[in-house]
PDB file of C-alpha atoms and ligand atoms in Angstrom:
ATOM      1  CA  UNK A   1       0.000   0.000   0.000  1.00  0.00           C
ATOM      2  CA  UNK A   2       1.348   3.409  -0.858  1.00  0.00           C
ATOM      3  CA  UNK A   3       1.592   6.085   1.797  1.00  0.00           C
ATOM      4  CA  UNK A   4      -1.545   8.224   1.562  1.00  0.00           C
ATOM      5  CA  UNK A   5      -1.118  11.838   0.549  1.00  0.00           C
ATOM      6  CA  UNK A   6      -3.353  14.389   2.245  1.00  0.00           C
ATOM      7  CA  UNK A   7      -6.050  15.302  -0.310  1.00  0.00           C
ATOM      8  CA  UNK A   8      -5.760  18.873  -1.494  1.00  0.00           C
ATOM      9  CA  UNK A   9      -2.501  19.498   0.347  1.00  0.00           C
ATOM     10  CA  UNK A  10       0.290  20.998  -1.741  1.00  0.00           C
ATOM     11  CA  UNK A  11       2.930  18.314  -2.078  1.00  0.00           C
ATOM     12  CA  UNK A  12       6.530  19.333  -1.926  1.00  0.00           C
ATOM     13  CA  UNK A  13       8.182  17.071  -4.457  1.00  0.00           C
ATOM     14  CA  UNK A  14      11.707  16.291  -3.272  1.00  0.00           C
ATOM     15  CA  UNK A  15      14.417  16.858  -5.863  1.00  0.00           C
ATOM     16  CA  UNK A  16      17.004  14.260  -6.772  1.00  0.00           C
ATOM     17  CA  UNK A  17      20.535  14.980  -5.635  1.00  0.00           C
ATOM     18  CA  UNK A  18      22.426  16.308  -8.632  1.00  0.00           C
ATOM     19  CA  UNK A  19      25.634  14.855  -9.975  1.00  0.00           C
ATOM     20  CA  UNK A  20      28.614  17.134 -10.557  1.00  0.00           C
ATOM     21  CA  UNK A  21      31.247  15.378 -12.666  1.00  0.00           C
ATOM     22  CA  UNK A  22      34.904  16.259 -11.997  1.00  0.00           C
ATOM     23  CA  UNK A  23      36.905  17.314 -15.054  1.00  0.00           C
ATOM     24  CA  UNK A  24      40.471  18.053 -13.992  1.00  0.00           C
ATOM     25  CA  UNK A  25      42.355  19.365 -17.038  1.00  0.00           C
ATOM     26  CA  UNK A  26      45.793  18.632 -15.618  1.00  0.00           C
ATOM     27  CA  UNK A  27      48.669  16.653 -17.156  1.00  0.00           C
ATOM     28  CA  UNK A  28      48.314  13.862 -14.585  1.00  0.00           C
ATOM     29  CA  UNK A  29      44.658  13.418 -15.590  1.00  0.00           C
ATOM     30  CA  UNK A  30      45.194  13.292 -19.361  1.00  0.00           C
ATOM     31  CA  UNK A  31      48.011  12.007 -21.528  1.00  0.00           C
ATOM     32  CA  UNK A  32      50.170  14.980 -22.339  1.00  0.00           C
ATOM     33  CA  UNK A  33      50.169  14.585 -26.098  1.00  0.00           C
ATOM     34  CA  UNK A  34      50.199  18.316 -26.727  1.00  0.00           C
ATOM     35  CA  UNK A  35      47.741  21.082 -26.048  1.00  0.00           C
ATOM     36  CA  UNK A  36      45.138  20.248 -28.684  1.00  0.00           C
ATOM     37  CA  UNK A  37      45.144  16.546 -27.858  1.00  0.00           C
ATOM     38  CA  UNK A  38      44.717  17.253 -24.157  1.00  0.00           C
ATOM     39  CA  UNK A  39      41.747  19.563 -24.787  1.00  0.00           C
ATOM     40  CA  UNK A  40      40.134  17.089 -27.136  1.00  0.00           C
ATOM     41  CA  UNK A  41      40.512  14.316 -24.585  1.00  0.00           C
ATOM     42  CA  UNK A  42      39.174  16.514 -21.807  1.00  0.00           C
ATOM     43  CA  UNK A  43      36.094  17.553 -23.802  1.00  0.00           C
ATOM     44  CA  UNK A  44      35.466  13.916 -24.714  1.00  0.00           C
ATOM     45  CA  UNK A  45      35.670  12.965 -21.049  1.00  0.00           C
ATOM     46  CA  UNK A  46      33.219  15.762 -20.174  1.00  0.00           C
ATOM     47  CA  UNK A  47      30.790  14.551 -22.842  1.00  0.00           C
ATOM     48  CA  UNK A  48      31.160  10.998 -21.532  1.00  0.00           C
ATOM     49  CA  UNK A  49      30.271  12.150 -18.002  1.00  0.00           C
ATOM     50  CA  UNK A  50      27.210  14.011 -19.343  1.00  0.00           C
ATOM     51  CA  UNK A  51      26.153  10.818 -21.106  1.00  0.00           C
ATOM     52  CA  UNK A  52      26.598   8.960 -17.828  1.00  0.00           C
ATOM     53  CA  UNK A  53      24.088  11.381 -16.332  1.00  0.00           C
ATOM     54  CA  UNK A  54      26.166  14.196 -14.853  1.00  0.00           C
ATOM     55  CA  UNK A  55      24.041  17.334 -14.377  1.00  0.00           C
ATOM     56  CA  UNK A  56      27.015  19.694 -14.028  1.00  0.00           C
ATOM     57  CA  UNK A  57      30.661  19.499 -15.128  1.00  0.00           C
ATOM     58  CA  UNK A  58      33.236  20.973 -12.720  1.00  0.00           C
ATOM     59  CA  UNK A  59      36.248  22.066 -14.779  1.00  0.00           C
ATOM     60  CA  UNK A  60      39.566  22.701 -13.026  1.00  0.00           C
ATOM     61  CA  UNK A  61      43.010  23.602 -14.367  1.00  0.00           C
ATOM     62  CA  UNK A  62      45.128  23.205 -11.246  1.00  0.00           C
ATOM     63  CA  UNK A  63      45.008  20.511  -8.623  1.00  0.00           C
ATOM     64  CA  UNK A  64      43.413  21.978  -5.520  1.00  0.00           C
ATOM     65  CA  UNK A  65      44.364  19.042  -3.336  1.00  0.00           C
ATOM     66  CA  UNK A  66      45.938  20.322  -0.126  1.00  0.00           C
ATOM     67  CA  UNK A  67      49.714  20.338  -0.563  1.00  0.00           C
ATOM     68  CA  UNK A  68      49.636  20.665  -4.370  1.00  0.00           C
ATOM     69  CA  UNK A  69      51.965  23.131  -6.071  1.00  0.00           C
ATOM     70  CA  UNK A  70      50.259  26.013  -7.845  1.00  0.00           C
ATOM     71  CA  UNK A  71      50.376  26.546 -11.598  1.00  0.00           C
ATOM     72  CA  UNK A  72      50.598  29.965 -13.258  1.00  0.00           C
ATOM     73  CA  UNK A  73      47.508  31.923 -14.210  1.00  0.00           C
ATOM     74  CA  UNK A  74      48.420  31.585 -17.910  1.00  0.00           C
ATOM     75  CA  UNK A  75      48.646  27.798 -17.682  1.00  0.00           C
ATOM     76  CA  UNK A  76      45.403  27.562 -15.753  1.00  0.00           C
ATOM     77  CA  UNK A  77      43.547  29.734 -18.297  1.00  0.00           C
ATOM     78  CA  UNK A  78      45.017  27.866 -21.226  1.00  0.00           C
ATOM     79  CA  UNK A  79      43.881  24.551 -19.767  1.00  0.00           C
ATOM     80  CA  UNK A  80      40.287  25.380 -18.875  1.00  0.00           C
ATOM     81  CA  UNK A  81      38.950  27.973 -21.342  1.00  0.00           C
ATOM     82  CA  UNK A  82      38.809  25.946 -24.573  1.00  0.00           C
ATOM     83  CA  UNK A  83      37.234  23.031 -22.686  1.00  0.00           C
ATOM     84  CA  UNK A  84      34.586  25.227 -21.021  1.00  0.00           C
ATOM     85  CA  UNK A  85      33.787  26.979 -24.312  1.00  0.00           C
ATOM     86  CA  UNK A  86      33.192  23.724 -26.098  1.00  0.00           C
ATOM     87  CA  UNK A  87      31.143  22.013 -23.380  1.00  0.00           C
ATOM     88  CA  UNK A  88      29.062  25.153 -22.689  1.00  0.00           C
ATOM     89  CA  UNK A  89      28.362  25.559 -26.413  1.00  0.00           C
ATOM     90  CA  UNK A  90      26.712  22.157 -26.312  1.00  0.00           C
ATOM     91  CA  UNK A  91      24.483  23.295 -23.427  1.00  0.00           C
ATOM     92  CA  UNK A  92      26.280  21.752 -20.447  1.00  0.00           C
ATOM     93  CA  UNK A  93      26.038  23.438 -17.040  1.00  0.00           C
ATOM     94  CA  UNK A  94      29.603  24.237 -16.042  1.00  0.00           C
ATOM     95  CA  UNK A  95      31.294  25.157 -12.797  1.00  0.00           C
ATOM     96  CA  UNK A  96      34.845  26.477 -12.655  1.00  0.00           C
ATOM     97  CA  UNK A  97      37.058  25.035  -9.909  1.00  0.00           C
ATOM     98  CA  UNK A  98      39.520  27.843  -9.263  1.00  0.00           C
ATOM     99  CA  UNK A  99      40.852  30.137  -6.556  1.00  0.00           C
ATOM    100  CA  UNK A 100      41.796  32.892  -9.062  1.00  0.00           C
ATOM    101  CA  UNK A 101      39.425  35.766  -9.803  1.00  0.00           C
ATOM    102  CA  UNK A 102      40.875  36.216 -13.313  1.00  0.00           C
ATOM    103  CA  UNK A 103      40.292  32.555 -14.165  1.00  0.00           C
ATOM    104  CA  UNK A 104      36.770  32.586 -12.723  1.00  0.00           C
ATOM    105  CA  UNK A 105      35.904  35.746 -14.676  1.00  0.00           C
ATOM    106  CA  UNK A 106      37.198  34.339 -17.960  1.00  0.00           C
ATOM    107  CA  UNK A 107      35.418  31.044 -17.284  1.00  0.00           C
ATOM    108  CA  UNK A 108      32.095  32.836 -16.735  1.00  0.00           C
ATOM    109  CA  UNK A 109      32.614  34.688 -20.027  1.00  0.00           C
ATOM    110  CA  UNK A 110      33.312  31.324 -21.689  1.00  0.00           C
ATOM    111  CA  UNK A 111      29.997  29.909 -20.437  1.00  0.00           C
ATOM    112  CA  UNK A 112      30.445  28.677 -16.844  1.00  0.00           C
ATOM    113  CA  UNK A 113      27.660  29.644 -14.421  1.00  0.00           C
ATOM    114  CA  UNK A 114      29.013  28.382 -11.079  1.00  0.00           C
ATOM    115  CA  UNK A 115      32.223  29.431  -9.294  1.00  0.00           C
ATOM    116  CA  UNK A 116      33.686  26.627  -7.166  1.00  0.00           C
ATOM    117  CA  UNK A 117      36.357  28.189  -4.953  1.00  0.00           C
ATOM    118  CA  UNK A 118      37.857  25.748  -2.439  1.00  0.00           C
ATOM    119  CA  UNK A 119      39.265  28.711  -0.517  1.00  0.00           C
ATOM    120  CA  UNK A 120      35.803  30.331  -0.267  1.00  0.00           C
ATOM    121  CA  UNK A 121      37.238  33.694  -1.278  1.00  0.00           C
ATOM    122  CA  UNK A 122      40.192  33.522   1.114  1.00  0.00           C
ATOM    123  CA  UNK A 123      42.854  33.110  -1.584  1.00  0.00           C
ATOM    124  CA  UNK A 124      41.607  36.221  -3.420  1.00  0.00           C
ATOM    125  CA  UNK A 125      38.921  38.260  -1.708  1.00  0.00           C
ATOM    126  CA  UNK A 126      37.849  39.683  -5.082  1.00  0.00           C
ATOM    127  CA  UNK A 127      36.170  36.340  -5.755  1.00  0.00           C
ATOM    128  CA  UNK A 128      33.215  37.340  -3.587  1.00  0.00           C
ATOM    129  CA  UNK A 129      32.829  40.622  -5.497  1.00  0.00           C
ATOM    130  CA  UNK A 130      32.977  38.789  -8.813  1.00  0.00           C
ATOM    131  CA  UNK A 131      30.207  36.447  -7.686  1.00  0.00           C
ATOM    132  CA  UNK A 132      28.145  39.438  -6.555  1.00  0.00           C
ATOM    133  CA  UNK A 133      28.632  41.386  -9.798  1.00  0.00           C
ATOM    134  CA  UNK A 134      28.142  38.455 -12.155  1.00  0.00           C
ATOM    135  CA  UNK A 135      25.235  36.820 -10.338  1.00  0.00           C
ATOM    136  CA  UNK A 136      26.969  33.455 -10.713  1.00  0.00           C
ATOM    137  CA  UNK A 137      26.362  30.746  -8.148  1.00  0.00           C
ATOM    138  CA  UNK A 138      29.228  30.398  -5.684  1.00  0.00           C
ATOM    139  CA  UNK A 139      30.378  27.250  -3.876  1.00  0.00           C
ATOM    140  CA  UNK A 140      31.881  28.096  -0.477  1.00  0.00           C
ATOM    141  CA  UNK A 141      34.158  25.283   0.735  1.00  0.00           C
ATOM    142  CA  UNK A 142      35.335  24.991   4.336  1.00  0.00           C
ATOM    143  CA  UNK A 143      39.133  25.071   4.576  1.00  0.00           C
ATOM    144  CA  UNK A 144      41.453  26.505   7.200  1.00  0.00           C
ATOM    145  CA  UNK A 145      44.579  26.407   5.096  1.00  0.00           C
ATOM    146  CA  UNK A 146      45.667  27.200   1.581  1.00  0.00           C
ATOM    147  CA  UNK A 147      47.663  25.354  -1.044  1.00  0.00           C
ATOM    148  CA  UNK A 148      51.202  24.165  -0.258  1.00  0.00           C
ATOM    149  CA  UNK A 149      50.243  24.159   3.392  1.00  0.00           C
ATOM    150  CA  UNK A 150      50.903  20.426   3.544  1.00  0.00           C
ATOM    151  CA  UNK A 151      51.595  20.365   7.261  1.00  0.00           C
ATOM    152  CA  UNK A 152      48.520  22.350   8.191  1.00  0.00           C
ATOM    153  CA  UNK A 153      47.540  21.545  11.770  1.00  0.00           C
ATOM    154  CA  UNK A 154      44.132  20.025  12.204  1.00  0.00           C
ATOM    155  CA  UNK A 155      42.504  20.118  15.569  1.00  0.00           C
ATOM    156  CA  UNK A 156      38.872  20.492  16.416  1.00  0.00           C
ATOM    157  CA  UNK A 157      37.265  20.251  19.848  1.00  0.00           C
ATOM    158  CA  UNK A 158      33.917  19.779  18.140  1.00  0.00           C
ATOM    159  CA  UNK A 159      34.434  19.141  14.445  1.00  0.00           C
ATOM    160  CA  UNK A 160      30.902  19.577  13.155  1.00  0.00           C
ATOM    161  CA  UNK A 161      30.119  22.634  15.231  1.00  0.00           C
ATOM    162  CA  UNK A 162      33.384  24.390  14.333  1.00  0.00           C
ATOM    163  CA  UNK A 163      33.228  23.581  10.623  1.00  0.00           C
ATOM    164  CA  UNK A 164      29.611  24.766  10.428  1.00  0.00           C
ATOM    165  CA  UNK A 165      30.499  27.928  12.346  1.00  0.00           C
ATOM    166  CA  UNK A 166      33.514  28.730  10.143  1.00  0.00           C
ATOM    167  CA  UNK A 167      31.499  28.027   6.992  1.00  0.00           C
ATOM    168  CA  UNK A 168      28.870  30.404   8.351  1.00  0.00           C
ATOM    169  CA  UNK A 169      31.563  33.077   8.616  1.00  0.00           C
ATOM    170  CA  UNK A 170      32.354  32.632   4.921  1.00  0.00           C
ATOM    171  CA  UNK A 171      28.621  32.966   4.179  1.00  0.00           C
ATOM    172  CA  UNK A 172      28.600  36.247   6.123  1.00  0.00           C
ATOM    173  CA  UNK A 173      31.624  37.484   4.153  1.00  0.00           C
ATOM    174  CA  UNK A 174      29.917  36.591   0.857  1.00  0.00           C
ATOM    175  CA  UNK A 175      26.675  38.308   1.855  1.00  0.00           C
ATOM    176  CA  UNK A 176      28.614  41.391   2.989  1.00  0.00           C
ATOM    177  CA  UNK A 177      30.256  41.498  -0.463  1.00  0.00           C
ATOM    178  CA  UNK A 178      26.837  41.572  -2.081  1.00  0.00           C
ATOM    179  CA  UNK A 179      26.360  37.923  -3.056  1.00  0.00           C
ATOM    180  CA  UNK A 180      22.713  36.885  -2.872  1.00  0.00           C
ATOM    181  CA  UNK A 181      21.961  34.095  -0.412  1.00  0.00           C
ATOM    182  CA  UNK A 182      20.158  32.205  -3.215  1.00  0.00           C
ATOM    183  CA  UNK A 183      23.456  32.067  -5.134  1.00  0.00           C
ATOM    184  CA  UNK A 184      25.375  30.308  -2.356  1.00  0.00           C
ATOM    185  CA  UNK A 185      26.160  26.591  -2.163  1.00  0.00           C
ATOM    186  CA  UNK A 186      27.879  25.162   0.928  1.00  0.00           C
ATOM    187  CA  UNK A 187      30.511  22.422   1.014  1.00  0.00           C
ATOM    188  CA  UNK A 188      32.040  21.172   4.301  1.00  0.00           C
ATOM    189  CA  UNK A 189      35.322  20.478   2.472  1.00  0.00           C
ATOM    190  CA  UNK A 190      36.048  16.802   3.149  1.00  0.00           C
ATOM    191  CA  UNK A 191      39.835  16.332   3.320  1.00  0.00           C
ATOM    192  CA  UNK A 192      40.506  20.074   3.569  1.00  0.00           C
ATOM    193  CA  UNK A 193      42.037  20.689   7.020  1.00  0.00           C
ATOM    194  CA  UNK A 194      40.460  17.389   8.015  1.00  0.00           C
ATOM    195  CA  UNK A 195      41.704  13.876   8.621  1.00  0.00           C
ATOM    196  CA  UNK A 196      39.694  10.688   8.106  1.00  0.00           C
ATOM    197  CA  UNK A 197      38.104  10.888  11.544  1.00  0.00           C
ATOM    198  CA  UNK A 198      36.945  14.461  10.929  1.00  0.00           C
ATOM    199  CA  UNK A 199      35.545  13.478   7.527  1.00  0.00           C
ATOM    200  CA  UNK A 200      33.492  10.642   9.036  1.00  0.00           C
ATOM    201  CA  UNK A 201      32.233  12.947  11.782  1.00  0.00           C
ATOM    202  CA  UNK A 202      31.019  15.370   9.127  1.00  0.00           C
ATOM    203  CA  UNK A 203      29.360  12.600   7.121  1.00  0.00           C
ATOM    204  CA  UNK A 204      27.623  11.499  10.318  1.00  0.00           C
ATOM    205  CA  UNK A 205      26.042  14.962  10.670  1.00  0.00           C
ATOM    206  CA  UNK A 206      25.370  16.096   7.110  1.00  0.00           C
ATOM    207  CA  UNK A 207      21.932  17.109   8.373  1.00  0.00           C
ATOM    208  CA  UNK A 208      23.609  20.012  10.198  1.00  0.00           C
ATOM    209  CA  UNK A 209      25.102  21.338   6.956  1.00  0.00           C
ATOM    210  CA  UNK A 210      21.955  20.625   4.920  1.00  0.00           C
ATOM    211  CA  UNK A 211      20.033  22.559   7.565  1.00  0.00           C
ATOM    212  CA  UNK A 212      22.032  25.772   7.109  1.00  0.00           C
ATOM    213  CA  UNK A 213      19.456  27.017   4.618  1.00  0.00           C
ATOM    214  CA  UNK A 214      21.520  26.765   1.431  1.00  0.00           C
ATOM    215  CA  UNK A 215      22.125  23.930  -1.043  1.00  0.00           C
ATOM    216  CA  UNK A 216      24.721  21.422   0.189  1.00  0.00           C
ATOM    217  CA  UNK A 217      27.489  19.982  -1.994  1.00  0.00           C
ATOM    218  CA  UNK A 218      29.332  16.856  -0.791  1.00  0.00           C
ATOM    219  CA  UNK A 219      32.693  16.082  -2.411  1.00  0.00           C
ATOM    220  CA  UNK A 220      34.091  12.804  -1.102  1.00  0.00           C
ATOM    221  CA  UNK A 221      35.015  11.263  -4.430  1.00  0.00           C
ATOM    222  CA  UNK A 222      38.150   9.093  -4.416  1.00  0.00           C
ATOM    223  CA  UNK A 223      39.552  10.929  -1.397  1.00  0.00           C
ATOM    224  CA  UNK A 224      42.171   9.356   0.809  1.00  0.00           C
ATOM    225  CA  UNK A 225      39.815   8.465   3.650  1.00  0.00           C
ATOM    226  CA  UNK A 226      37.777   6.387   1.185  1.00  0.00           C
ATOM    227  CA  UNK A 227      40.956   4.750  -0.110  1.00  0.00           C
ATOM    228  CA  UNK A 228      41.756   3.873   3.511  1.00  0.00           C
ATOM    229  CA  UNK A 229      38.287   2.376   3.884  1.00  0.00           C
ATOM    230  CA  UNK A 230      38.668   0.022   0.921  1.00  0.00           C
ATOM    231  CA  UNK A 231      42.390  -0.636   1.386  1.00  0.00           C
ATOM    232  CA  UNK A 232      43.330  -0.052   5.046  1.00  0.00           C
ATOM    233  CA  UNK A 233      46.848  -1.493   4.772  1.00  0.00           C
ATOM    234  CA  UNK A 234      47.862   0.433   1.648  1.00  0.00           C
ATOM    235  CA  UNK A 235      45.437   3.308   0.911  1.00  0.00           C
ATOM    236  CA  UNK A 236      47.562   4.733  -1.886  1.00  0.00           C
ATOM    237  CA  UNK A 237      47.219   1.413  -3.716  1.00  0.00           C
ATOM    238  CA  UNK A 238      43.409   1.364  -3.572  1.00  0.00           C
ATOM    239  CA  UNK A 239      42.078   0.980  -7.108  1.00  0.00           C
ATOM    240  CA  UNK A 240      39.957   3.704  -8.685  1.00  0.00           C
ATOM    241  CA  UNK A 241      37.166   1.153  -9.067  1.00  0.00           C
ATOM    242  CA  UNK A 242      37.114   0.476  -5.326  1.00  0.00           C
ATOM    243  CA  UNK A 243      37.349   4.184  -4.502  1.00  0.00           C
ATOM    244  CA  UNK A 244      34.382   4.828  -6.832  1.00  0.00           C
ATOM    245  CA  UNK A 245      32.359   2.137  -5.083  1.00  0.00           C
ATOM    246  CA  UNK A 246      33.040   3.802  -1.741  1.00  0.00           C
ATOM    247  CA  UNK A 247      32.133   7.148  -3.325  1.00  0.00           C
ATOM    248  CA  UNK A 248      28.733   5.803  -4.426  1.00  0.00           C
ATOM    249  CA  UNK A 249      28.102   4.668  -0.839  1.00  0.00           C
ATOM    250  CA  UNK A 250      28.774   8.211   0.358  1.00  0.00           C
ATOM    251  CA  UNK A 251      26.390   9.482  -2.325  1.00  0.00           C
ATOM    252  CA  UNK A 252      23.631   7.468  -0.625  1.00  0.00           C
ATOM    253  CA  UNK A 253      24.436   9.193   2.684  1.00  0.00           C
ATOM    254  CA  UNK A 254      24.535  12.613   1.046  1.00  0.00           C
ATOM    255  CA  UNK A 255      21.279  12.080  -0.838  1.00  0.00           C
ATOM    256  CA  UNK A 256      19.539  10.821   2.301  1.00  0.00           C
ATOM    257  CA  UNK A 257      20.677  13.961   4.118  1.00  0.00           C
ATOM    258  CA  UNK A 258      19.108  16.048   1.346  1.00  0.00           C
ATOM    259  CA  UNK A 259      22.310  17.201  -0.367  1.00  0.00           C
ATOM    260  CA  UNK A 260      21.767  19.325  -3.457  1.00  0.00           C
ATOM    261  CA  UNK A 261      24.689  17.667  -5.275  1.00  0.00           C
ATOM    262  CA  UNK A 262      27.676  15.351  -5.012  1.00  0.00           C
ATOM    263  CA  UNK A 263      30.966  16.062  -6.801  1.00  0.00           C
ATOM    264  CA  UNK A 264      32.253  12.789  -8.259  1.00  0.00           C
ATOM    265  CA  UNK A 265      34.778  11.460 -10.767  1.00  0.00           C
ATOM    266  CA  UNK A 266      32.550   8.598 -11.935  1.00  0.00           C
ATOM    267  CA  UNK A 267      28.957   9.821 -12.367  1.00  0.00           C
ATOM    268  CA  UNK A 268      27.134   6.616 -13.262  1.00  0.00           C
ATOM    269  CA  UNK A 269      27.231   4.782  -9.931  1.00  0.00           C
ATOM    270  CA  UNK A 270      26.472   7.948  -7.982  1.00  0.00           C
ATOM    271  CA  UNK A 271      23.531   8.733 -10.267  1.00  0.00           C
ATOM    272  CA  UNK A 272      22.076   5.279  -9.599  1.00  0.00           C
ATOM    273  CA  UNK A 273      22.608   5.785  -5.860  1.00  0.00           C
ATOM    274  CA  UNK A 274      20.934   9.203  -5.978  1.00  0.00           C
ATOM    275  CA  UNK A 275      18.043   7.830  -8.041  1.00  0.00           C
ATOM    276  CA  UNK A 276      17.464   5.009  -5.550  1.00  0.00           C
ATOM    277  CA  UNK A 277      17.325   7.439  -2.624  1.00  0.00           C
ATOM    278  CA  UNK A 278      15.046   9.701  -4.668  1.00  0.00           C
ATOM    279  CA  UNK A 279      12.587   6.850  -5.250  1.00  0.00           C
ATOM    280  CA  UNK A 280      12.575   6.092  -1.525  1.00  0.00           C
ATOM    281  CA  UNK A 281      11.861   9.744  -0.725  1.00  0.00           C
ATOM    282  CA  UNK A 282       9.036   9.866  -3.274  1.00  0.00           C
ATOM    283  CA  UNK A 283       7.573   6.675  -1.832  1.00  0.00           C
ATOM    284  CA  UNK A 284       7.863   8.023   1.698  1.00  0.00           C
ATOM    285  CA  UNK A 285       6.048  11.206   0.637  1.00  0.00           C
ATOM    286  CA  UNK A 286       3.338   9.178  -1.093  1.00  0.00           C
ATOM    287  CA  UNK A 287       4.194  10.672  -4.487  1.00  0.00           C
ATOM    288  CA  UNK A 288       3.822   8.291  -7.434  1.00  0.00           C
ATOM    289  CA  UNK A 289       7.017   7.391  -9.278  1.00  0.00           C
ATOM    290  CA  UNK A 290       7.881  10.041 -11.896  1.00  0.00           C
TER     291      UNK A 290
HETATM  292  N1  PMM B   1      38.075  18.841  -3.626  1.00  0.00           N
HETATM  293  C1  PMM B   1      39.000  18.893  -4.591  1.00  0.00           C
HETATM  294  C2  PMM B   1      38.883  19.799  -5.646  1.00  0.00           C
HETATM  295  N2  PMM B   1      37.813  20.609  -5.742  1.00  0.00           N
HETATM  296  N3  PMM B   1      35.741  21.348  -4.889  1.00  0.00           N
HETATM  297  C3  PMM B   1      34.809  21.294  -3.929  1.00  0.00           C
HETATM  298  N4  PMM B   1      33.710  22.079  -4.015  1.00  0.00           N
HETATM  299  N5  PMM B   1      34.926  20.468  -2.845  1.00  0.00           N
HETATM  300  C4  PMM B   1      35.983  19.645  -2.691  1.00  0.00           C
HETATM  301  O1  PMM B   1      36.045  18.930  -1.677  1.00  0.00           O
HETATM  302  C5  PMM B   1      36.999  19.664  -3.693  1.00  0.00           C
HETATM  303  C6  PMM B   1      36.844  20.554  -4.795  1.00  0.00           C
HETATM  304  C7  PMM B   1      40.150  17.947  -4.444  1.00  0.00           C
HETATM  305  O2  PMM B   1      40.695  17.481  -5.565  1.00  0.00           O
HETATM  306  P1  PMM B   1      40.062  16.434  -6.663  1.00  0.00           P
HETATM  307  O3  PMM B   1      39.722  17.298  -7.830  1.00  0.00           O
HETATM  308  O4  PMM B   1      41.143  15.495  -6.913  1.00  0.00           O
HETATM  309  O5  PMM B   1      38.847  15.794  -6.092  1.00  0.00           O
END
């Protein structure tokens, strides 16, 4: 028997958690057979992720993993712009994963509509002004450190409370710069100033972040704490396939917590996970399958 809906009552139809596919246009992600070849491969990978069901493609030209070395602005621009132009021309929704205002601005002009700044405007404060002026959506990621800060100390007395509080401070900074609240997306920044224990604590209380009144993005894909889950003795040797399986499990948790989107390298399994949770939510709300 299906759960009865109240006759005449407006039904709030829950939305499926969206899938953001990761497109890192960096030499370690694509064979370095020259500029044109790399762009062609990157666009093809983006198209493949869209065919797998990705709703958004997150294009990045420098690795934003904590401890990574930075690349020059010229290199970053040269990597991302042709790829964004081509994918946006075909109608894809694009986010730009960058900490540079100049790169974000050029990416918006090339067709991106979301700025994904892992520093939440701390690397370059002009990022908040750019989001305000352009009206682009802005992902604010929680992070205490910046790139090359490999030995960043991580200590929390109360991980979830402190991360939510510090993320709230970035929201305040964005609002003060003129960004509309409706343009903000929050991301607790798994792996950024956080060890495995902190990451699991955050995943245990995603409801806190989902309850902050803005869309929640969860980006666990292939991260080290998932590698340690599937390969405890040698995390760095965990296969991508096993990391992707762990990622899909986290997508279930994120979708159940009401996350707006998950950022993943392999969209298909996460889409299936999000669809399954969506069906359960529809059934629970007594809404017939769409
Ligand atoms: N992590 C990486 C890069 N970009 N963006 C958001 N919003 N959240 C993240 O946690 C995040 C990100 C880490 O590098 P990867 O591209 O290898 O996943």
